[in-house]
Amino acid sequence: MRIHIFESYEELSKKAAEIIKSQIVLKNDSVIGFATGSTPLGTYKELINMYKEGLDFSDITTFNLDEYYGLPASDVNSYRYFMYNNLFDHINVDRKKVHIPDGETNDVEKFCKDYEQSIQNAGGIDLQILGIGKNGHIGFNEPDDNMDVPTHLTGLTEDTINANSRFFDSIDQVPKQAITMGLGTIMKSKRILLLASGTDKAEIIERMLKQPVVTTNIPASFLFLHNNVDILVDEKAASELEK
Ligand code: PGA
């Protein structure tokens, strides 16, 4: 695991975008796993600038980490809406190669199996972008005694519902379930990039990195078992580490 600390969120975002760019330049039909949330927004802005400067996204295939279950795709809070609004509508990605979990499916079990199969058929994920929740979740793999391995339907913890309520008119509107890649799906990615920014993440970054143990209480700690992970944090998120 490589840990990189950046002076600012802007620096972190530039580096993350550069890593994604290198991946695409090296292999134009790369399979990229995208994440939603506030953290990758700066990275996505950089990618849009790179597109304007000539970076070609037309051959990549994308898989998103997760989606709220029970929220229409057209809802401004759906992750599908987020991805198009913040990235896909602004680059020349081929919409036929975009995959985002279907939060409206009636057959969750089949959908999850098919999602896993589509990732496999695409040759696996070359580079997966991750944020981290204040509770240590990656995707919607929440702290628990047990972890589901493949893509699955999951309940959201109170912590996550509270954290995500900032985007909704009221906390009651936050969906209580989501479809998420499992830890097994994430761990099969060839390379993983985890981004953390701001003082809000300082405590979980310290919990995860100061004494490396693998525990289902910190789902992100499973990344210690992967051999190609970069953790990019800004100084605020690293502030408890440096004490
Ligand atoms: P954030 O979310 O980027 O909005 O902090 C990260 C996460 O919950 O995984």
PDB file of N, CA, C and O in Angstrom, residues 6-54:
ATOM      1  N   PHE A   6      -0.910  14.986   0.346  1.00  0.00           N
ATOM      2  CA  PHE A   6      -0.841  16.197  -0.483  1.00  0.00           C
ATOM      3  C   PHE A   6      -1.176  17.428   0.349  1.00  0.00           C
ATOM      4  O   PHE A   6      -1.983  17.360   1.269  1.00  0.00           O
ATOM      5  N   GLU A   7      -0.538  18.543  -0.031  1.00  0.00           N
ATOM      6  CA  GLU A   7      -0.769  19.795   0.687  1.00  0.00           C
ATOM      7  C   GLU A   7      -2.220  20.231   0.626  1.00  0.00           C
ATOM      8  O   GLU A   7      -2.738  20.829   1.557  1.00  0.00           O
ATOM      9  N   SER A   8      -2.848  19.969  -0.501  1.00  0.00           N
ATOM     10  CA  SER A   8      -4.211  20.476  -0.663  1.00  0.00           C
ATOM     11  C   SER A   8      -5.069  19.461  -1.410  1.00  0.00           C
ATOM     12  O   SER A   8      -4.565  18.530  -2.051  1.00  0.00           O
ATOM     13  N   TYR A   9      -6.374  19.707  -1.328  1.00  0.00           N
ATOM     14  CA  TYR A   9      -7.343  18.881  -2.067  1.00  0.00           C
ATOM     15  C   TYR A   9      -7.100  19.002  -3.571  1.00  0.00           C
ATOM     16  O   TYR A   9      -7.228  18.016  -4.306  1.00  0.00           O
ATOM     17  N   GLU A  10      -6.732  20.199  -4.011  1.00  0.00           N
ATOM     18  CA  GLU A  10      -6.493  20.424  -5.444  1.00  0.00           C
ATOM     19  C   GLU A  10      -5.329  19.555  -5.927  1.00  0.00           C
ATOM     20  O   GLU A  10      -5.389  18.941  -6.995  1.00  0.00           O
ATOM     21  N   GLU A  11      -4.253  19.511  -5.117  1.00  0.00           N
ATOM     22  CA  GLU A  11      -3.085  18.696  -5.491  1.00  0.00           C
ATOM     23  C   GLU A  11      -3.465  17.212  -5.558  1.00  0.00           C
ATOM     24  O   GLU A  11      -3.072  16.488  -6.469  1.00  0.00           O
ATOM     25  N   LEU A  12      -4.234  16.796  -4.554  1.00  0.00           N
ATOM     26  CA  LEU A  12      -4.687  15.396  -4.503  1.00  0.00           C
ATOM     27  C   LEU A  12      -5.512  15.071  -5.759  1.00  0.00           C
ATOM     28  O   LEU A  12      -5.307  14.044  -6.406  1.00  0.00           O
ATOM     29  N   SER A  13      -6.411  15.990  -6.102  1.00  0.00           N
ATOM     30  CA  SER A  13      -7.304  15.747  -7.248  1.00  0.00           C
ATOM     31  C   SER A  13      -6.499  15.667  -8.543  1.00  0.00           C
ATOM     32  O   SER A  13      -6.796  14.843  -9.424  1.00  0.00           O
ATOM     33  N   LYS A  14      -5.487  16.537  -8.657  1.00  0.00           N
ATOM     34  CA  LYS A  14      -4.645  16.519  -9.870  1.00  0.00           C
ATOM     35  C   LYS A  14      -3.929  15.183  -9.997  1.00  0.00           C
ATOM     36  O   LYS A  14      -3.866  14.594 -11.074  1.00  0.00           O
ATOM     37  N   LYS A  15      -3.367  14.723  -8.880  1.00  0.00           N
ATOM     38  CA  LYS A  15      -2.618  13.459  -8.913  1.00  0.00           C
ATOM     39  C   LYS A  15      -3.543  12.291  -9.260  1.00  0.00           C
ATOM     40  O   LYS A  15      -3.196  11.434 -10.080  1.00  0.00           O
ATOM     41  N   ALA A  16      -4.730  12.277  -8.649  1.00  0.00           N
ATOM     42  CA  ALA A  16      -5.673  11.186  -8.931  1.00  0.00           C
ATOM     43  C   ALA A  16      -6.031  11.183 -10.416  1.00  0.00           C
ATOM     44  O   ALA A  16      -6.045  10.128 -11.063  1.00  0.00           O
ATOM     45  N   ALA A  17      -6.283  12.371 -10.966  1.00  0.00           N
ATOM     46  CA  ALA A  17      -6.653  12.457 -12.390  1.00  0.00           C
ATOM     47  C   ALA A  17      -5.478  12.020 -13.263  1.00  0.00           C
ATOM     48  O   ALA A  17      -5.674  11.352 -14.283  1.00  0.00           O
ATOM     49  N   GLU A  18      -4.264  12.366 -12.842  1.00  0.00           N
ATOM     50  CA  GLU A  18      -3.085  11.947 -13.622  1.00  0.00           C
ATOM     51  C   GLU A  18      -2.942  10.426 -13.649  1.00  0.00           C
ATOM     52  O   GLU A  18      -2.577   9.843 -14.667  1.00  0.00           O
ATOM     53  N   ILE A  19      -3.224   9.802 -12.506  1.00  0.00           N
ATOM     54  CA  ILE A  19      -3.127   8.331 -12.455  1.00  0.00           C
ATOM     55  C   ILE A  19      -4.173   7.715 -13.390  1.00  0.00           C
ATOM     56  O   ILE A  19      -3.885   6.763 -14.136  1.00  0.00           O
ATOM     57  N   ILE A  20      -5.377   8.274 -13.388  1.00  0.00           N
ATOM     58  CA  ILE A  20      -6.439   7.753 -14.271  1.00  0.00           C
ATOM     59  C   ILE A  20      -6.045   7.988 -15.733  1.00  0.00           C
ATOM     60  O   ILE A  20      -6.187   7.103 -16.586  1.00  0.00           O
ATOM     61  N   LYS A  21      -5.505   9.175 -15.994  1.00  0.00           N
ATOM     62  CA  LYS A  21      -5.071   9.487 -17.373  1.00  0.00           C
ATOM     63  C   LYS A  21      -4.001   8.493 -17.833  1.00  0.00           C
ATOM     64  O   LYS A  21      -4.089   7.943 -18.941  1.00  0.00           O
ATOM     65  N   SER A  22      -3.001   8.256 -16.988  1.00  0.00           N
ATOM     66  CA  SER A  22      -1.928   7.327 -17.366  1.00  0.00           C
ATOM     67  C   SER A  22      -2.500   5.955 -17.695  1.00  0.00           C
ATOM     68  O   SER A  22      -2.062   5.296 -18.646  1.00  0.00           O
ATOM     69  N   GLN A  23      -3.472   5.531 -16.879  1.00  0.00           N
ATOM     70  CA  GLN A  23      -4.100   4.227 -17.119  1.00  0.00           C
ATOM     71  C   GLN A  23      -4.746   4.192 -18.510  1.00  0.00           C
ATOM     72  O   GLN A  23      -4.595   3.219 -19.256  1.00  0.00           O
ATOM     73  N   ILE A  24      -5.431   5.271 -18.871  1.00  0.00           N
ATOM     74  CA  ILE A  24      -6.150   5.305 -20.155  1.00  0.00           C
ATOM     75  C   ILE A  24      -5.161   5.440 -21.319  1.00  0.00           C
ATOM     76  O   ILE A  24      -5.339   4.821 -22.373  1.00  0.00           O
ATOM     77  N   VAL A  25      -4.098   6.219 -21.112  1.00  0.00           N
ATOM     78  CA  VAL A  25      -3.104   6.385 -22.176  1.00  0.00           C
ATOM     79  C   VAL A  25      -2.402   5.042 -22.442  1.00  0.00           C
ATOM     80  O   VAL A  25      -2.166   4.655 -23.585  1.00  0.00           O
ATOM     81  N   LEU A  26      -2.113   4.348 -21.354  1.00  0.00           N
ATOM     82  CA  LEU A  26      -1.435   3.057 -21.458  1.00  0.00           C
ATOM     83  C   LEU A  26      -2.316   2.009 -22.131  1.00  0.00           C
ATOM     84  O   LEU A  26      -1.842   1.171 -22.890  1.00  0.00           O
ATOM     85  N   LYS A  27      -3.611   2.074 -21.850  1.00  0.00           N
ATOM     86  CA  LYS A  27      -4.551   1.060 -22.372  1.00  0.00           C
ATOM     87  C   LYS A  27      -5.860   1.793 -22.648  1.00  0.00           C
ATOM     88  O   LYS A  27      -6.620   2.087 -21.716  1.00  0.00           O
ATOM     89  N   ASN A  28      -6.086   2.123 -23.907  1.00  0.00           N
ATOM     90  CA  ASN A  28      -7.228   3.005 -24.211  1.00  0.00           C
ATOM     91  C   ASN A  28      -8.579   2.355 -23.937  1.00  0.00           C
ATOM     92  O   ASN A  28      -9.578   3.042 -23.744  1.00  0.00           O
ATOM     93  N   ASP A  29      -8.610   1.003 -23.872  1.00  0.00           N
ATOM     94  CA  ASP A  29      -9.886   0.353 -23.540  1.00  0.00           C
ATOM     95  C   ASP A  29      -9.906  -0.123 -22.085  1.00  0.00           C
ATOM     96  O   ASP A  29     -10.473  -1.169 -21.752  1.00  0.00           O
ATOM     97  N   SER A  30      -9.307   0.685 -21.223  1.00  0.00           N
ATOM     98  CA  SER A  30      -9.275   0.346 -19.794  1.00  0.00           C
ATOM     99  C   SER A  30     -10.685   0.245 -19.228  1.00  0.00           C
ATOM    100  O   SER A  30     -11.616   0.904 -19.693  1.00  0.00           O
ATOM    101  N   VAL A  31     -10.787  -0.566 -18.172  1.00  0.00           N
ATOM    102  CA  VAL A  31     -12.041  -0.673 -17.423  1.00  0.00           C
ATOM    103  C   VAL A  31     -11.826   0.096 -16.120  1.00  0.00           C
ATOM    104  O   VAL A  31     -10.951  -0.248 -15.322  1.00  0.00           O
ATOM    105  N   ILE A  32     -12.606   1.157 -15.954  1.00  0.00           N
ATOM    106  CA  ILE A  32     -12.407   2.034 -14.800  1.00  0.00           C
ATOM    107  C   ILE A  32     -13.618   1.932 -13.871  1.00  0.00           C
ATOM    108  O   ILE A  32     -14.766   2.019 -14.318  1.00  0.00           O
ATOM    109  N   GLY A  33     -13.348   1.761 -12.601  1.00  0.00           N
ATOM    110  CA  GLY A  33     -14.409   1.744 -11.595  1.00  0.00           C
ATOM    111  C   GLY A  33     -14.527   3.131 -10.996  1.00  0.00           C
ATOM    112  O   GLY A  33     -13.556   3.663 -10.448  1.00  0.00           O
ATOM    113  N   PHE A  34     -15.705   3.728 -11.110  1.00  0.00           N
ATOM    114  CA  PHE A  34     -15.881   5.088 -10.603  1.00  0.00           C
ATOM    115  C   PHE A  34     -16.655   5.093  -9.297  1.00  0.00           C
ATOM    116  O   PHE A  34     -17.434   4.181  -9.005  1.00  0.00           O
ATOM    117  N   ALA A  35     -16.434   6.166  -8.531  1.00  0.00           N
ATOM    118  CA  ALA A  35     -17.103   6.344  -7.245  1.00  0.00           C
ATOM    119  C   ALA A  35     -17.846   7.675  -7.250  1.00  0.00           C
ATOM    120  O   ALA A  35     -17.480   8.588  -7.988  1.00  0.00           O
ATOM    121  N   THR A  36     -18.857   7.769  -6.409  1.00  0.00           N
ATOM    122  CA  THR A  36     -19.555   9.051  -6.242  1.00  0.00           C
ATOM    123  C   THR A  36     -19.109   9.671  -4.919  1.00  0.00           C
ATOM    124  O   THR A  36     -18.166   9.188  -4.292  1.00  0.00           O
ATOM    125  N   GLY A  37     -19.774  10.730  -4.493  1.00  0.00           N
ATOM    126  CA  GLY A  37     -19.395  11.406  -3.248  1.00  0.00           C
ATOM    127  C   GLY A  37     -18.682  12.708  -3.553  1.00  0.00           C
ATOM    128  O   GLY A  37     -18.330  12.991  -4.704  1.00  0.00           O
ATOM    129  N   SER A  38     -18.455  13.492  -2.510  1.00  0.00           N
ATOM    130  CA  SER A  38     -17.821  14.807  -2.696  1.00  0.00           C
ATOM    131  C   SER A  38     -16.341  14.664  -3.056  1.00  0.00           C
ATOM    132  O   SER A  38     -15.793  15.483  -3.801  1.00  0.00           O
ATOM    133  N   THR A  39     -15.696  13.637  -2.526  1.00  0.00           N
ATOM    134  CA  THR A  39     -14.240  13.547  -2.652  1.00  0.00           C
ATOM    135  C   THR A  39     -13.730  13.485  -4.099  1.00  0.00           C
ATOM    136  O   THR A  39     -12.804  14.226  -4.439  1.00  0.00           O
ATOM    137  N   PRO A  40     -14.313  12.652  -4.973  1.00  0.00           N
ATOM    138  CA  PRO A  40     -13.749  12.589  -6.331  1.00  0.00           C
ATOM    139  C   PRO A  40     -14.160  13.742  -7.244  1.00  0.00           C
ATOM    140  O   PRO A  40     -13.719  13.784  -8.403  1.00  0.00           O
ATOM    141  N   LEU A  41     -14.965  14.681  -6.740  1.00  0.00           N
ATOM    142  CA  LEU A  41     -15.442  15.756  -7.627  1.00  0.00           C
ATOM    143  C   LEU A  41     -14.299  16.551  -8.263  1.00  0.00           C
ATOM    144  O   LEU A  41     -14.344  16.880  -9.452  1.00  0.00           O
ATOM    145  N   GLY A  42     -13.269  16.847  -7.465  1.00  0.00           N
ATOM    146  CA  GLY A  42     -12.110  17.583  -8.001  1.00  0.00           C
ATOM    147  C   GLY A  42     -11.393  16.778  -9.074  1.00  0.00           C
ATOM    148  O   GLY A  42     -10.943  17.321 -10.097  1.00  0.00           O
ATOM    149  N   THR A  43     -11.302  15.479  -8.847  1.00  0.00           N
ATOM    150  CA  THR A  43     -10.665  14.585  -9.831  1.00  0.00           C
ATOM    151  C   THR A  43     -11.460  14.613 -11.133  1.00  0.00           C
ATOM    152  O   THR A  43     -10.885  14.671 -12.229  1.00  0.00           O
ATOM    153  N   TYR A  44     -12.781  14.570 -11.016  1.00  0.00           N
ATOM    154  CA  TYR A  44     -13.619  14.543 -12.218  1.00  0.00           C
ATOM    155  C   TYR A  44     -13.496  15.866 -12.984  1.00  0.00           C
ATOM    156  O   TYR A  44     -13.497  15.869 -14.219  1.00  0.00           O
ATOM    157  N   LYS A  45     -13.370  16.977 -12.249  1.00  0.00           N
ATOM    158  CA  LYS A  45     -13.158  18.271 -12.927  1.00  0.00           C
ATOM    159  C   LYS A  45     -11.856  18.237 -13.720  1.00  0.00           C
ATOM    160  O   LYS A  45     -11.785  18.708 -14.855  1.00  0.00           O
ATOM    161  N   GLU A  46     -10.822  17.663 -13.112  1.00  0.00           N
ATOM    162  CA  GLU A  46      -9.527  17.554 -13.808  1.00  0.00           C
ATOM    163  C   GLU A  46      -9.660  16.669 -15.053  1.00  0.00           C
ATOM    164  O   GLU A  46      -9.081  16.967 -16.092  1.00  0.00           O
ATOM    165  N   LEU A  47     -10.412  15.581 -14.928  1.00  0.00           N
ATOM    166  CA  LEU A  47     -10.586  14.681 -16.087  1.00  0.00           C
ATOM    167  C   LEU A  47     -11.318  15.399 -17.219  1.00  0.00           C
ATOM    168  O   LEU A  47     -11.002  15.200 -18.398  1.00  0.00           O
ATOM    169  N   ILE A  48     -12.284  16.239 -16.847  1.00  0.00           N
ATOM    170  CA  ILE A  48     -13.012  17.007 -17.876  1.00  0.00           C
ATOM    171  C   ILE A  48     -12.037  17.961 -18.582  1.00  0.00           C
ATOM    172  O   ILE A  48     -12.058  18.091 -19.811  1.00  0.00           O
ATOM    173  N   ASN A  49     -11.156  18.586 -17.809  1.00  0.00           N
ATOM    174  CA  ASN A  49     -10.132  19.458 -18.431  1.00  0.00           C
ATOM    175  C   ASN A  49      -9.218  18.654 -19.351  1.00  0.00           C
ATOM    176  O   ASN A  49      -8.857  19.104 -20.436  1.00  0.00           O
ATOM    177  N   MET A  50      -8.858  17.469 -18.896  1.00  0.00           N
ATOM    178  CA  MET A  50      -7.978  16.617 -19.715  1.00  0.00           C
ATOM    179  C   MET A  50      -8.681  16.228 -21.015  1.00  0.00           C
ATOM    180  O   MET A  50      -8.053  16.140 -22.069  1.00  0.00           O
ATOM    181  N   TYR A  51      -9.991  15.979 -20.929  1.00  0.00           N
ATOM    182  CA  TYR A  51     -10.760  15.667 -22.148  1.00  0.00           C
ATOM    183  C   TYR A  51     -10.695  16.856 -23.114  1.00  0.00           C
ATOM    184  O   TYR A  51     -10.451  16.677 -24.321  1.00  0.00           O
ATOM    185  N   LYS A  52     -10.874  18.061 -22.556  1.00  0.00           N
ATOM    186  CA  LYS A  52     -10.838  19.265 -23.415  1.00  0.00           C
ATOM    187  C   LYS A  52      -9.464  19.419 -24.068  1.00  0.00           C
ATOM    188  O   LYS A  52      -9.335  19.978 -25.149  1.00  0.00           O
ATOM    189  N   GLU A  53      -8.446  18.890 -23.361  1.00  0.00           N
ATOM    190  CA  GLU A  53      -7.092  18.975 -23.917  1.00  0.00           C
ATOM    191  C   GLU A  53      -6.749  17.774 -24.800  1.00  0.00           C
ATOM    192  O   GLU A  53      -5.612  17.634 -25.247  1.00  0.00           O
ATOM    193  N   GLY A  54      -7.718  16.872 -25.009  1.00  0.00           N
ATOM    194  CA  GLY A  54      -7.491  15.807 -25.983  1.00  0.00           C
ATOM    195  C   GLY A  54      -7.515  14.391 -25.459  1.00  0.00           C
ATOM    196  O   GLY A  54      -7.377  13.445 -26.249  1.00  0.00           O
TER     197      GLY A  54
END
